[in-house]
PDB file of C-alpha atoms in Angstrom:
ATOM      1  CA  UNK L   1       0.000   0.000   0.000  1.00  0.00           C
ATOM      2  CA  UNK L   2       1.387   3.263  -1.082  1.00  0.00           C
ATOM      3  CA  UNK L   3       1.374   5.829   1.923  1.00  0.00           C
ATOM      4  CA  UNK L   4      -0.524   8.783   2.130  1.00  0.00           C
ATOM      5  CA  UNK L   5       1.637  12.432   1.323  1.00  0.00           C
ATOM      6  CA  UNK L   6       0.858  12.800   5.292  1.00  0.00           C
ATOM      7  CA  UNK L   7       2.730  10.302   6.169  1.00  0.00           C
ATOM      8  CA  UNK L   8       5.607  11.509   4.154  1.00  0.00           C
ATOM      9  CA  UNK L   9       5.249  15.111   5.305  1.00  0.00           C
ATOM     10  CA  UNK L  10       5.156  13.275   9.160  1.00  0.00           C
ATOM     11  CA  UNK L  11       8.154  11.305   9.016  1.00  0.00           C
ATOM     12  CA  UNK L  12       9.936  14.048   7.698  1.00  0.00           C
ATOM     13  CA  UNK L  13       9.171  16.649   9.803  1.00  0.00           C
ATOM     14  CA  UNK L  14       9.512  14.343  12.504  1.00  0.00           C
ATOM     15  CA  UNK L  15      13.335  13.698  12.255  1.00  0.00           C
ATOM     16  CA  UNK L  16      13.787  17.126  11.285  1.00  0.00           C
ATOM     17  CA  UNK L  17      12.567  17.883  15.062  1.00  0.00           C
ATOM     18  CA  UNK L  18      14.136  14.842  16.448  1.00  0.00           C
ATOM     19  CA  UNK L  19      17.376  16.665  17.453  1.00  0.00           C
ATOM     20  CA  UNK L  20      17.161  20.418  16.653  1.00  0.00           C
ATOM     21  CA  UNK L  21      13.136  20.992  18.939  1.00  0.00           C
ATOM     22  CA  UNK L  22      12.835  18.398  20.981  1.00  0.00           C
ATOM     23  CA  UNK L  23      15.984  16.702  22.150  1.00  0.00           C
ATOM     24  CA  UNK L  24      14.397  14.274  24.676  1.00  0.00           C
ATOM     25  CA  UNK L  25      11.451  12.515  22.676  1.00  0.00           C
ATOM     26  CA  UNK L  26      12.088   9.192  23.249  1.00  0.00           C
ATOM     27  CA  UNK L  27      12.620   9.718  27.064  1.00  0.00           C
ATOM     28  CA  UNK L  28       9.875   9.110  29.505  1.00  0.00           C
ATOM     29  CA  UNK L  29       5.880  10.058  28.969  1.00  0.00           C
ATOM     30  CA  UNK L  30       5.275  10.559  25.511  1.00  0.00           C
ATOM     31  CA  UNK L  31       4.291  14.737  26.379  1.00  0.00           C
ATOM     32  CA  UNK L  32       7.366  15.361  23.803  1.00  0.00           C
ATOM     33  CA  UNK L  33       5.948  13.626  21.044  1.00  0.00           C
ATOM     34  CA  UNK L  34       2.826  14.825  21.839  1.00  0.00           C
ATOM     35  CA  UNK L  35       4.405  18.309  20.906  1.00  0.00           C
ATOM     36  CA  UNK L  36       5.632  16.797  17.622  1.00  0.00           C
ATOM     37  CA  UNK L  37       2.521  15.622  16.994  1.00  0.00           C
ATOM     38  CA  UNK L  38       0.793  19.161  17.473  1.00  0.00           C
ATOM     39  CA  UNK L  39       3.381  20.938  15.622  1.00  0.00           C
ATOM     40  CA  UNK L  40       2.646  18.284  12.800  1.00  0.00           C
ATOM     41  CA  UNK L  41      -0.897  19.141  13.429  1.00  0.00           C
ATOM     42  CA  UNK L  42      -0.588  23.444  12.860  1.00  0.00           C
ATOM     43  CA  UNK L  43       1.624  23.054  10.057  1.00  0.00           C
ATOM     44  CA  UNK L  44      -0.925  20.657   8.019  1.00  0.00           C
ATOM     45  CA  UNK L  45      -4.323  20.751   9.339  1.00  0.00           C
ATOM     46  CA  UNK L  46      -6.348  18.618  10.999  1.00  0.00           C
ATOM     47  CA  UNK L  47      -7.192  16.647   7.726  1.00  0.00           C
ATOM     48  CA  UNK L  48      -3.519  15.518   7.412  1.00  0.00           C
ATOM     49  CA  UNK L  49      -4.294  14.095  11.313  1.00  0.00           C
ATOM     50  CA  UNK L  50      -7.308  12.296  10.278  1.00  0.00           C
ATOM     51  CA  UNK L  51      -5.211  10.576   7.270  1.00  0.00           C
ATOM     52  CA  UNK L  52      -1.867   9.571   9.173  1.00  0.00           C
ATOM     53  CA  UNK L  53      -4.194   8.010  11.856  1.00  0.00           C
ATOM     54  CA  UNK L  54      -5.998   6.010   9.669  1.00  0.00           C
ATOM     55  CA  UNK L  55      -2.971   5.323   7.703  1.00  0.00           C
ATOM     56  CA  UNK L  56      -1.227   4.117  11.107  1.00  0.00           C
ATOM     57  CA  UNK L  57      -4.351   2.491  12.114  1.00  0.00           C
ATOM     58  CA  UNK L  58      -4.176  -0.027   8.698  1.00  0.00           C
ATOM     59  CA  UNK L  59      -0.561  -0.761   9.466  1.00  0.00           C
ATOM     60  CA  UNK L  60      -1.098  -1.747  12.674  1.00  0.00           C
ATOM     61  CA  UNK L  61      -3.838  -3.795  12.033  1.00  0.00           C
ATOM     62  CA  UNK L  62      -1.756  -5.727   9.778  1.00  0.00           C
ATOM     63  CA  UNK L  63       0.562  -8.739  11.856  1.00  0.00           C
ATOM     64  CA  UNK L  64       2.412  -9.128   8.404  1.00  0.00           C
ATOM     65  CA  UNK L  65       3.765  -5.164   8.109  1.00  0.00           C
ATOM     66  CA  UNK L  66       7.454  -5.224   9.591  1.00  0.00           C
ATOM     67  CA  UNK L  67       7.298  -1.271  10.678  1.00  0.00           C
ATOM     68  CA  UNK L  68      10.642  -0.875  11.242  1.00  0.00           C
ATOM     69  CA  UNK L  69      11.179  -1.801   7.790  1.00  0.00           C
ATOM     70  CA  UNK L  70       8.188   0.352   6.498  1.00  0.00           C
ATOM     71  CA  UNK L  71       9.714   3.398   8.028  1.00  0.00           C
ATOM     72  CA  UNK L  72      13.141   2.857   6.184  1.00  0.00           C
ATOM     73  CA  UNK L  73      11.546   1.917   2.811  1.00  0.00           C
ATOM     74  CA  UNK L  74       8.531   4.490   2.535  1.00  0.00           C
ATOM     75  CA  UNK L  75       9.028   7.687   4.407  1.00  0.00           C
ATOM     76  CA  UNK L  76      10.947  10.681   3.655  1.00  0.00           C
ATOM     77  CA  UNK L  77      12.929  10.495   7.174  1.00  0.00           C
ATOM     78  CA  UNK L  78      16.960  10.173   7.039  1.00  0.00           C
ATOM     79  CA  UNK L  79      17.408   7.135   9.085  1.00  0.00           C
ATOM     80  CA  UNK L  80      15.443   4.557  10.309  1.00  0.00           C
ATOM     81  CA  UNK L  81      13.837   3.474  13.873  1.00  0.00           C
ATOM     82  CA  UNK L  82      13.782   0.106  15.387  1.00  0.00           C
ATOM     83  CA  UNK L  83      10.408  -1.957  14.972  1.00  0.00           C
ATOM     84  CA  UNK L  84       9.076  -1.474  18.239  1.00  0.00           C
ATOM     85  CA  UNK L  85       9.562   2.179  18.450  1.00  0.00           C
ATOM     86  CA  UNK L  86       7.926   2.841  15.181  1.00  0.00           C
ATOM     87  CA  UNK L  87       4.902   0.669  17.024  1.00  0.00           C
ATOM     88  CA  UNK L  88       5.183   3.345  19.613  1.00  0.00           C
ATOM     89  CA  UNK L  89       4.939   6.180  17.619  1.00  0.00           C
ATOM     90  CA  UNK L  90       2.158   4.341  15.496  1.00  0.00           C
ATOM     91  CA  UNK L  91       0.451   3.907  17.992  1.00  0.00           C
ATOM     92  CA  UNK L  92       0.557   7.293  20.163  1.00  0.00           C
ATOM     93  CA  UNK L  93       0.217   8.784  17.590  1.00  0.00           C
ATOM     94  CA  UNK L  94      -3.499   7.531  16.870  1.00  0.00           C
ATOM     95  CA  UNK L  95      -3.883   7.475  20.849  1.00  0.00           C
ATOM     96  CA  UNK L  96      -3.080  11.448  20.100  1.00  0.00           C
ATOM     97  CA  UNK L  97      -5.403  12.215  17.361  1.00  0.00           C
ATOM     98  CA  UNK L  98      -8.026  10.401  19.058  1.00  0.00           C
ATOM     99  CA  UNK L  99      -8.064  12.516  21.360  1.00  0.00           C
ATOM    100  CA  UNK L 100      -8.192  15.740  18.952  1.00  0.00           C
ATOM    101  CA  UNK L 101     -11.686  15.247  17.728  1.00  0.00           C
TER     102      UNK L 101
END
């Protein structure tokens, strides 16, 4: 399944923040990728929310997707993540837009 532009624009914006906005996201609660999410959220709407979460949603609900591996091959970020915390984001991510409505 080809991803949506959202998730493109996500995963590149998100290791563009990684390092340079928000130094600690993968420490402790997830309030710093909340952040990330939100400034995701202002720079491309709410529809771009609705579409990564359902996007996320699908690969999640799929036992055969390796995410890890779909992170490296189909978004626009310069490295890759390990499995699980691609999960993580995945599924915080749809905990976070959820929660938006």
């Amino acid at each position: 399944m080809k991803p949506p532009q959202s998730f493109l624009d996500f995963t590149k914006e998100f290791h563009q923040d990684l390092g340079l906005v928000h130094p600690g996201w993968a420490e402790g609660t997830p309030q710093v990728r909340y952040e990330m999410y939100a400034d995701f959220r202002q720079r491309y709407g709410d529809a771009a929310v609705r579409d990564l979460a359902a996007y996320f949603t699908r690969m999640l609900a799929e036992p055969d997707h390796v995410l890890g591996a779909l992170w490296c091959r189909k978004s626009e970020a310069e490295w890759g993540l390990p499995g699980e915390g691609v999960r993580q984001i995945f599924e915080e991510f749809g905990e976070w837009a959820a929660r938006m409505k």
